[in-house]
Short mmCIF file of C-alpha atoms in Angstrom, two decimals:
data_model
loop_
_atom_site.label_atom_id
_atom_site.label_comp_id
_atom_site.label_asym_id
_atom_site.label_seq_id
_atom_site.Cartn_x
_atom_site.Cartn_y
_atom_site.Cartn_z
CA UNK U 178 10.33 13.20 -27.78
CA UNK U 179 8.26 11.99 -30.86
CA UNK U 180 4.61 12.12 -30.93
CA UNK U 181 2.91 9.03 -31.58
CA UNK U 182 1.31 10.44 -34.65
CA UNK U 183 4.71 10.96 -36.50
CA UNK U 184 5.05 7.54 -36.28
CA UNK U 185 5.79 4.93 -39.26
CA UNK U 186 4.45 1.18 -39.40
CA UNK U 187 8.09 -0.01 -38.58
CA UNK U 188 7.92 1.95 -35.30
CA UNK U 189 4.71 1.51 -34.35
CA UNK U 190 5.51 -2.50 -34.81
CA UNK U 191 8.82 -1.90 -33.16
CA UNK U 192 7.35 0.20 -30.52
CA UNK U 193 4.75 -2.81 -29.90
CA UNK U 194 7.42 -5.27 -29.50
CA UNK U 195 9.28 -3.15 -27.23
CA UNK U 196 6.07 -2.75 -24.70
CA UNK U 197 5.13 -6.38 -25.30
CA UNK U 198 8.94 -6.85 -23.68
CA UNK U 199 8.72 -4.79 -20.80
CA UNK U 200 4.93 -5.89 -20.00
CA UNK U 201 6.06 -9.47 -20.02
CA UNK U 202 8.96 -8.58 -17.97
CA UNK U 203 7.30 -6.20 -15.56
CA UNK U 204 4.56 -9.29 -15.03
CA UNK U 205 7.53 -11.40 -14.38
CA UNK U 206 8.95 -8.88 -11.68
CA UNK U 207 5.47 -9.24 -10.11
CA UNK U 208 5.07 -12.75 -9.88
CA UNK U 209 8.70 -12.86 -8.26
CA UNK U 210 8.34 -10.31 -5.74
CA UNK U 211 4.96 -11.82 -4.02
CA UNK U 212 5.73 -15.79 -5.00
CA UNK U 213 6.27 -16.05 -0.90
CA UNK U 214 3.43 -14.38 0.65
CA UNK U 215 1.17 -14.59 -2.53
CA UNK U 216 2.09 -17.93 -4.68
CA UNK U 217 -1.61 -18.27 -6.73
CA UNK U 218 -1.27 -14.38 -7.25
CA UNK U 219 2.16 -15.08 -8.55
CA UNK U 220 0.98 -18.14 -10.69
CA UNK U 221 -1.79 -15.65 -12.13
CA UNK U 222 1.30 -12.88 -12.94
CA UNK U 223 3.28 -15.95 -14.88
CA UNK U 224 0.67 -16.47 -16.53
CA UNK U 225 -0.10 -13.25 -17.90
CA UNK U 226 3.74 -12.98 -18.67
CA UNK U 227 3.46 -15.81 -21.24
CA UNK U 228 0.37 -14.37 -22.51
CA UNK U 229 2.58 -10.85 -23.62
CA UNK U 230 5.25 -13.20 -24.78
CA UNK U 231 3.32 -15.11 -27.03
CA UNK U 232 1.56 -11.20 -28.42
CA UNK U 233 5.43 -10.42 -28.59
CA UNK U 234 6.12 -13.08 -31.11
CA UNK U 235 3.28 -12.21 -32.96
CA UNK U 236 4.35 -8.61 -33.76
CA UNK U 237 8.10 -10.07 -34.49
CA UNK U 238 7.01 -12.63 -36.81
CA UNK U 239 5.12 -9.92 -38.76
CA UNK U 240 7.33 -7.12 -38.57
CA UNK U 241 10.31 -9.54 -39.82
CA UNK U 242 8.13 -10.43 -42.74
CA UNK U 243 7.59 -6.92 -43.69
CA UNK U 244 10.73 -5.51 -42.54
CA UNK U 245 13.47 -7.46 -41.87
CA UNK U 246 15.41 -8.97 -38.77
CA UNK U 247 16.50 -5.31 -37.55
CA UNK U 248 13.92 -3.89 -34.86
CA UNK U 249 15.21 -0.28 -33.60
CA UNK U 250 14.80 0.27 -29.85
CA UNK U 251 11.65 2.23 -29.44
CA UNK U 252 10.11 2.39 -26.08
CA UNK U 253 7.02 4.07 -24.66
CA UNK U 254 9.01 6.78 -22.92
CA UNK U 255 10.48 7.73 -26.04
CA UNK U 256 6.78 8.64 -27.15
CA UNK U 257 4.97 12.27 -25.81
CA UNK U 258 1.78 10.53 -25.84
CA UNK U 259 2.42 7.87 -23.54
CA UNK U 260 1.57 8.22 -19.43
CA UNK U 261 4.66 7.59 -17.83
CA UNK U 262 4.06 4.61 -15.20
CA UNK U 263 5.57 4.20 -11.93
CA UNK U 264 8.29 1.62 -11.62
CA UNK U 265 7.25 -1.73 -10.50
CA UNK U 266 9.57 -2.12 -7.70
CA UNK U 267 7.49 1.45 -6.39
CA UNK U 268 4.40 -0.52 -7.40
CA UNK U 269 5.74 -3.12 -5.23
CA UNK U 270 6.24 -1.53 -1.95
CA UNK U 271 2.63 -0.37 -2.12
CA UNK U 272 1.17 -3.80 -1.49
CA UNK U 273 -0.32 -6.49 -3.11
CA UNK U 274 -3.73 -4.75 -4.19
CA UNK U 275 -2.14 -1.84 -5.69
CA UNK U 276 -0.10 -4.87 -8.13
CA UNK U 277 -2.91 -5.72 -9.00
CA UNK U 278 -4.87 -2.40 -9.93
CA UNK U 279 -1.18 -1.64 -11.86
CA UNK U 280 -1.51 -5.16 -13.50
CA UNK U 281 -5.49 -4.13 -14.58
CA UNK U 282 -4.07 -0.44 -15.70
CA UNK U 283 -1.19 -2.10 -17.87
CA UNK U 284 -4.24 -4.22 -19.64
CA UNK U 285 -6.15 -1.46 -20.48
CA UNK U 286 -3.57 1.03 -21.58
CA UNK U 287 -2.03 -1.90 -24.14
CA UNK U 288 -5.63 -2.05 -25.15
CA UNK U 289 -5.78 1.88 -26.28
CA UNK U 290 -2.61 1.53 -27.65
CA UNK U 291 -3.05 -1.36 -29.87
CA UNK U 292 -6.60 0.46 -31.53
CA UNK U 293 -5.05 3.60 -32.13
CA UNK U 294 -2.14 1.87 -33.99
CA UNK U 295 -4.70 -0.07 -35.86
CA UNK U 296 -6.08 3.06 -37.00
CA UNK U 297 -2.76 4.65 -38.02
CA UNK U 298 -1.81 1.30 -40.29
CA UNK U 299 -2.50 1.21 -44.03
CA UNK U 300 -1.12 -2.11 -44.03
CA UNK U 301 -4.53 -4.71 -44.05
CA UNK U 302 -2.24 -7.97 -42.71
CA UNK U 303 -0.62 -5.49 -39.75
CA UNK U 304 -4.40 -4.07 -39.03
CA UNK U 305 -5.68 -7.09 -38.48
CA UNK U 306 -2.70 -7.70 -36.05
CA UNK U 307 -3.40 -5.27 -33.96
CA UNK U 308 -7.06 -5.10 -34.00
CA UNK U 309 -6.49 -8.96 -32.75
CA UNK U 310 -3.91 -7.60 -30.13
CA UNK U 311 -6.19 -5.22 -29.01
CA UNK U 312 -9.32 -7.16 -29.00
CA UNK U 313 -6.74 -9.74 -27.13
CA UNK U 314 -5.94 -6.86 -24.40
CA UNK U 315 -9.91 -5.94 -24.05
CA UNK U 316 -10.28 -9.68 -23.28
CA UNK U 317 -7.15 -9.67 -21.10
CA UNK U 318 -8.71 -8.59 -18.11
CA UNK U 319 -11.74 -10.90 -18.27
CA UNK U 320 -8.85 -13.76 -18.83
CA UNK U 321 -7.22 -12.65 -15.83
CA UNK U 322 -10.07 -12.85 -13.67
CA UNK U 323 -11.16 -16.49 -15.00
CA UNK U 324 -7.49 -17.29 -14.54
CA UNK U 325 -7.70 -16.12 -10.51
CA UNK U 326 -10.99 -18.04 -10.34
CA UNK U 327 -9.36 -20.71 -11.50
CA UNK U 328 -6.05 -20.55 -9.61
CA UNK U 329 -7.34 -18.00 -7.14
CA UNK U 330 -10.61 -18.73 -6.02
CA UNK U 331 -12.23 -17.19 -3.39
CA UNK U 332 -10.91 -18.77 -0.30
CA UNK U 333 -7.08 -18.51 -1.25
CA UNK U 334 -7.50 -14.46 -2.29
CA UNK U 335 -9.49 -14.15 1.30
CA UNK U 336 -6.63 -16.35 3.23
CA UNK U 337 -3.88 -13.95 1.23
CA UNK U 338 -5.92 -11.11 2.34
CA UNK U 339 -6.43 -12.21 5.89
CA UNK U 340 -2.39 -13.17 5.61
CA UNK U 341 -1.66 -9.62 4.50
CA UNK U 342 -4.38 -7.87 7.33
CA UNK U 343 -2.06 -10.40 9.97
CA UNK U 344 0.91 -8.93 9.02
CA UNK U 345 -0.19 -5.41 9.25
CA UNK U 346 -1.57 -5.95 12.95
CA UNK U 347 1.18 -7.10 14.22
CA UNK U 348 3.79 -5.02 12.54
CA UNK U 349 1.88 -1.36 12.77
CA UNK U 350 -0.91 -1.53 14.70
CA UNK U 351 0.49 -3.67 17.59
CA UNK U 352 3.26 -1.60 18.52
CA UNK U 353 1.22 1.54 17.86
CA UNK U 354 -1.56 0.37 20.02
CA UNK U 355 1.17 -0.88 22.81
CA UNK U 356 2.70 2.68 22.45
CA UNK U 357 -0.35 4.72 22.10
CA UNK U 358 -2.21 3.29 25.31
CA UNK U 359 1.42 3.73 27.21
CA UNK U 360 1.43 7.48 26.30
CA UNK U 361 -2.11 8.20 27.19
CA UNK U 362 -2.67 6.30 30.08
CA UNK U 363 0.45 6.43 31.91
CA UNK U 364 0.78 10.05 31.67
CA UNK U 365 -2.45 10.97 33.13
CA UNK U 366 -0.87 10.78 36.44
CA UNK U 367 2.05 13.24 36.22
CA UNK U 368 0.29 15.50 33.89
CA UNK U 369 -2.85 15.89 36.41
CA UNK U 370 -0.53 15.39 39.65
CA UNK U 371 1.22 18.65 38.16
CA UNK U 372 -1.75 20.27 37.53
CA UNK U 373 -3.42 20.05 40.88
CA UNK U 374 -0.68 20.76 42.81
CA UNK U 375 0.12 23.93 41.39
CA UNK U 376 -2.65 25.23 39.45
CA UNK U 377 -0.81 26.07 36.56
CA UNK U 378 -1.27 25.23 33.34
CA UNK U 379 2.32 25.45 32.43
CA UNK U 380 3.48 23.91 34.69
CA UNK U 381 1.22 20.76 34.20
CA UNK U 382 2.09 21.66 29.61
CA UNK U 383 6.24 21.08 30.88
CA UNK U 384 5.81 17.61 33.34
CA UNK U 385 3.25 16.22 30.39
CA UNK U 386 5.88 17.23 27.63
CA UNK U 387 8.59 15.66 29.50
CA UNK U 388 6.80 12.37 30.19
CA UNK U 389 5.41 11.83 26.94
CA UNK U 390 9.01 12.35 25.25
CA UNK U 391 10.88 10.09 27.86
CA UNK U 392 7.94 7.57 27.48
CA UNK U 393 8.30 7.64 23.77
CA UNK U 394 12.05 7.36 23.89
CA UNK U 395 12.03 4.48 26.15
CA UNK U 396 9.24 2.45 24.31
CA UNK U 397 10.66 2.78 20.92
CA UNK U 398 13.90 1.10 22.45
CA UNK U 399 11.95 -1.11 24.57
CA UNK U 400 9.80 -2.56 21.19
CA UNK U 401 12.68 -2.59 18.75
CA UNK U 402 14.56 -4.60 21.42
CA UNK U 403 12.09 -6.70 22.09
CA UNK U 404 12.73 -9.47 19.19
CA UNK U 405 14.18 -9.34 15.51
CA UNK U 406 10.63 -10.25 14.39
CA UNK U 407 12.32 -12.77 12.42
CA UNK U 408 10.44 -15.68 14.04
CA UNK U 409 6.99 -14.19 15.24
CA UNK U 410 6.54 -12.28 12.41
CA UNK U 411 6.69 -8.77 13.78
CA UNK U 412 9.02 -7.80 10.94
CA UNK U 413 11.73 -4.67 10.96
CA UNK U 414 12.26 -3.90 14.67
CA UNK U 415 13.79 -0.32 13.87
CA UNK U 416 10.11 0.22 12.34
CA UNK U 417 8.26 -1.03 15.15
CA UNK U 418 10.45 0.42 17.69
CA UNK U 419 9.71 3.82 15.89
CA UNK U 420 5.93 3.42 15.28
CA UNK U 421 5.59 2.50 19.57
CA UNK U 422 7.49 5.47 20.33
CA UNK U 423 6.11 7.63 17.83
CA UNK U 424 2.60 6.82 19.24
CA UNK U 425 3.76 6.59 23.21
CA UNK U 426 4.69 10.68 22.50
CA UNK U 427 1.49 11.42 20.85
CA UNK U 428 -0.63 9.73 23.48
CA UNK U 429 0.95 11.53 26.18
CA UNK U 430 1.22 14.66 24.14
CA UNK U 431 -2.33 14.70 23.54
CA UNK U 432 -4.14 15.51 26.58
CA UNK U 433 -0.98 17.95 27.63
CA UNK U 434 -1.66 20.24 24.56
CA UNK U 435 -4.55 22.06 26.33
CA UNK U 436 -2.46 22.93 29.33
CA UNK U 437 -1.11 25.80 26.80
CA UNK U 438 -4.22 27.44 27.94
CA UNK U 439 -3.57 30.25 30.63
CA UNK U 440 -6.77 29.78 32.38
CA UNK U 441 -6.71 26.96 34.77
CA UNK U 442 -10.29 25.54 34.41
CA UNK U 443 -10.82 25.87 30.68
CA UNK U 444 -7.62 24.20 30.10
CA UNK U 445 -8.55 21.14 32.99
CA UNK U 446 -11.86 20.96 30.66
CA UNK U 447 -10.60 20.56 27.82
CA UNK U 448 -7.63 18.04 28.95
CA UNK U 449 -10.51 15.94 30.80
CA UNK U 450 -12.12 15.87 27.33
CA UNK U 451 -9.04 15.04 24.96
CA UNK U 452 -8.60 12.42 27.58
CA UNK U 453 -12.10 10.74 26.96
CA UNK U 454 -11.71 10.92 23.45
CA UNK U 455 -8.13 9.35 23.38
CA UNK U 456 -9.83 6.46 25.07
CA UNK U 457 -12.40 5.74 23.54
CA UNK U 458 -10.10 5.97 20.20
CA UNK U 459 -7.94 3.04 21.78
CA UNK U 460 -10.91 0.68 22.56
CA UNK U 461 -12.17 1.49 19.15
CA UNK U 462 -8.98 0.07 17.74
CA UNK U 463 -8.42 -3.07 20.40
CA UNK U 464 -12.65 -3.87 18.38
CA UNK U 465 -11.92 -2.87 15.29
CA UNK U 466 -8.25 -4.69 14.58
CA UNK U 467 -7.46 -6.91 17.64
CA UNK U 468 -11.70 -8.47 17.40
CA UNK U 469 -12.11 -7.23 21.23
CA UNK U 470 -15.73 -6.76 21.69
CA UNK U 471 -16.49 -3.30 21.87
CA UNK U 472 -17.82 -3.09 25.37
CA UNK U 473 -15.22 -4.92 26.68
CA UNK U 474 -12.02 -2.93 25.44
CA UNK U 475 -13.99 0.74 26.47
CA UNK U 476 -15.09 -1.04 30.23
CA UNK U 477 -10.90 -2.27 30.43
CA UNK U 478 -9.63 1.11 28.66
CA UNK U 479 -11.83 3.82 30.47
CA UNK U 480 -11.67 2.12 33.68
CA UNK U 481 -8.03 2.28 33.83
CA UNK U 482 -7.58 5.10 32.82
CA UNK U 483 -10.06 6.85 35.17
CA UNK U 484 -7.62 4.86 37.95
CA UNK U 485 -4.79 6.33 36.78
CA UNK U 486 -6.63 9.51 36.29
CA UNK U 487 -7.86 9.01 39.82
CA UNK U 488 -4.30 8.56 41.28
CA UNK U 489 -2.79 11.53 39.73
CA UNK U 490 -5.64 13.97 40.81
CA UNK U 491 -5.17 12.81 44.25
CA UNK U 492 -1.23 12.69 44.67
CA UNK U 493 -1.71 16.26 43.46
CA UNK U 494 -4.28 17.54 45.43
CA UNK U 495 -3.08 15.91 49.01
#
């Protein structure tokens, strides 16, 4: 690989075209991939793709004076010096606020680029180029940020936002929540029905096991079966099917872990308090993603779950 400092005027030009290129494409990409969900993001990302477009014809109008039509193919991975960036389609499946930290990190690493260049240029008409460019790229971020409050203004980016947080509730944490109160509530029963009937803790560790694994398996099918998502918005039922049953196992898995423990009372302790906590994780959730007041969701959560609790201490004591 070259280093950036062997570099000649032609390929520092060329290399300058060649990111003004990708830049403009990669901003492209971006405005694309979130035109559905995000259309005054995407405006702001076409925007910013004419704005490299119009720097790209800059550096070809000058380097055409100075050097001909020819540009060699010189791109920043060519060049040690040069962070290599994720792809944007990786960018992409990170969500919308990581495009747009990538978008701000593209700005400022043009920036660097274009005043070290400057530096490296004997040339006074191709210094003052790329001092403009970079200048330009300092200023690029500001400009995208008047653009968004001009295109983006508050209430859109917080009704994107609030779109995005939708999505996310009822494609993760609904089916987790639905498969994470299934697991630790409906398990209490067998689990502690086990327990007290034949005061050991193994016992109890192998009927909790078993329930929280048949649980899981049959609320993963029972969610990704459900609907295609396709019209309420759900999205990939294989995912959702996996996230319920992923969490139905770990609910019921949860307060059978300290059954492991030989001794019968220490282990009923510490189940009793893994039980608690589990519950009072749930009603945290129901306030803090599904706006249940607080009180409410820990009264309907701990209450039924002390039934159920309830139930199986007595079918296994009787």
């Amino acid at each position: 690989m070259r280093k950036f400092s062997s570099l000649t005027d032609q390929e520092i030009l060329a290399l300058a075209i060649s990111n003004e290129e990708e830049d403009g494409r990669i901003y492209s990409d971006f405005a694309y991939a979130v035109r559905e969900k995000y259309p005054d993001t995407s405006k702001i990302f076409t925007d910013m793709s004419a704005e490299e477009d119009s720097h790209r014809r800059d550096l070809i109008d000058l380097y055409a004076r100075r050097f001909g039509p020819h540009i060699p193919l010189i791109r920043r991975q060519d060049i040690a010096d040069f962070i290599v960036r994720k792809p944007a389609w990786q960018v992409q499946t990170q969500g919308i606020e990581a495009v747009r930290q990538h978008a701000r990190q593209m700005e400022m690493d043009a920036a660097r680029f274009y005043r070290q260049a400057a530096l490296r240029t004997t040339d006074a008409i191709t210094r003052r180029l790329l001092g403009d460019l970079a200048h330009a790229e300092d200023r690029h971020e500001q400009a995208a940020n008047a653009i968004e409050l001009d295109r983006l203004p508050l209430n859109k980016r917080e009704s994107e936002d609030e779109d995005a947080r939708r999505r996310f509730v009822l494609q993760v944490i609904q089916p987790g929540l639905v498969g994470l109160m299934d697991g630790s509530v409906s398990t209490l029963a067998p689990v502690f029905a086990a327990a007290f009937a034949t005061h050991l803790p193994w016992n109890a560790f192998l009927v909790g096991m078993a329930a929280s694994v048949g649980a899981g398996i049959s609320m993963g099918f029972a969610e990704a079966l459900s609907d295609d998502g396709k019209l309420s918005g759900r999205g990939a039922p294989l995912l959702r099917g996996l996230i319920c049953g992923l969490m139905t196992t770990a609910g019921g898995i949860g307060h059978t872990l300290p059954f492991l423990i030989n001794d019968f009372s220490a282990a009923m302790v510490a189940a009793v308090i893994v039980v608690v906590i589990e519950l009072f994780v749930i009603s945290w959730i129901r306030w803090r993603y599904q706006e249940t007041p607080f009180g409410s969701a820990v009264v309907q959560i701990v209450l039924g779950g002390l039934l159920v609790f309830a139930a199986g201490v007595l079918i296994g004591s009787s």
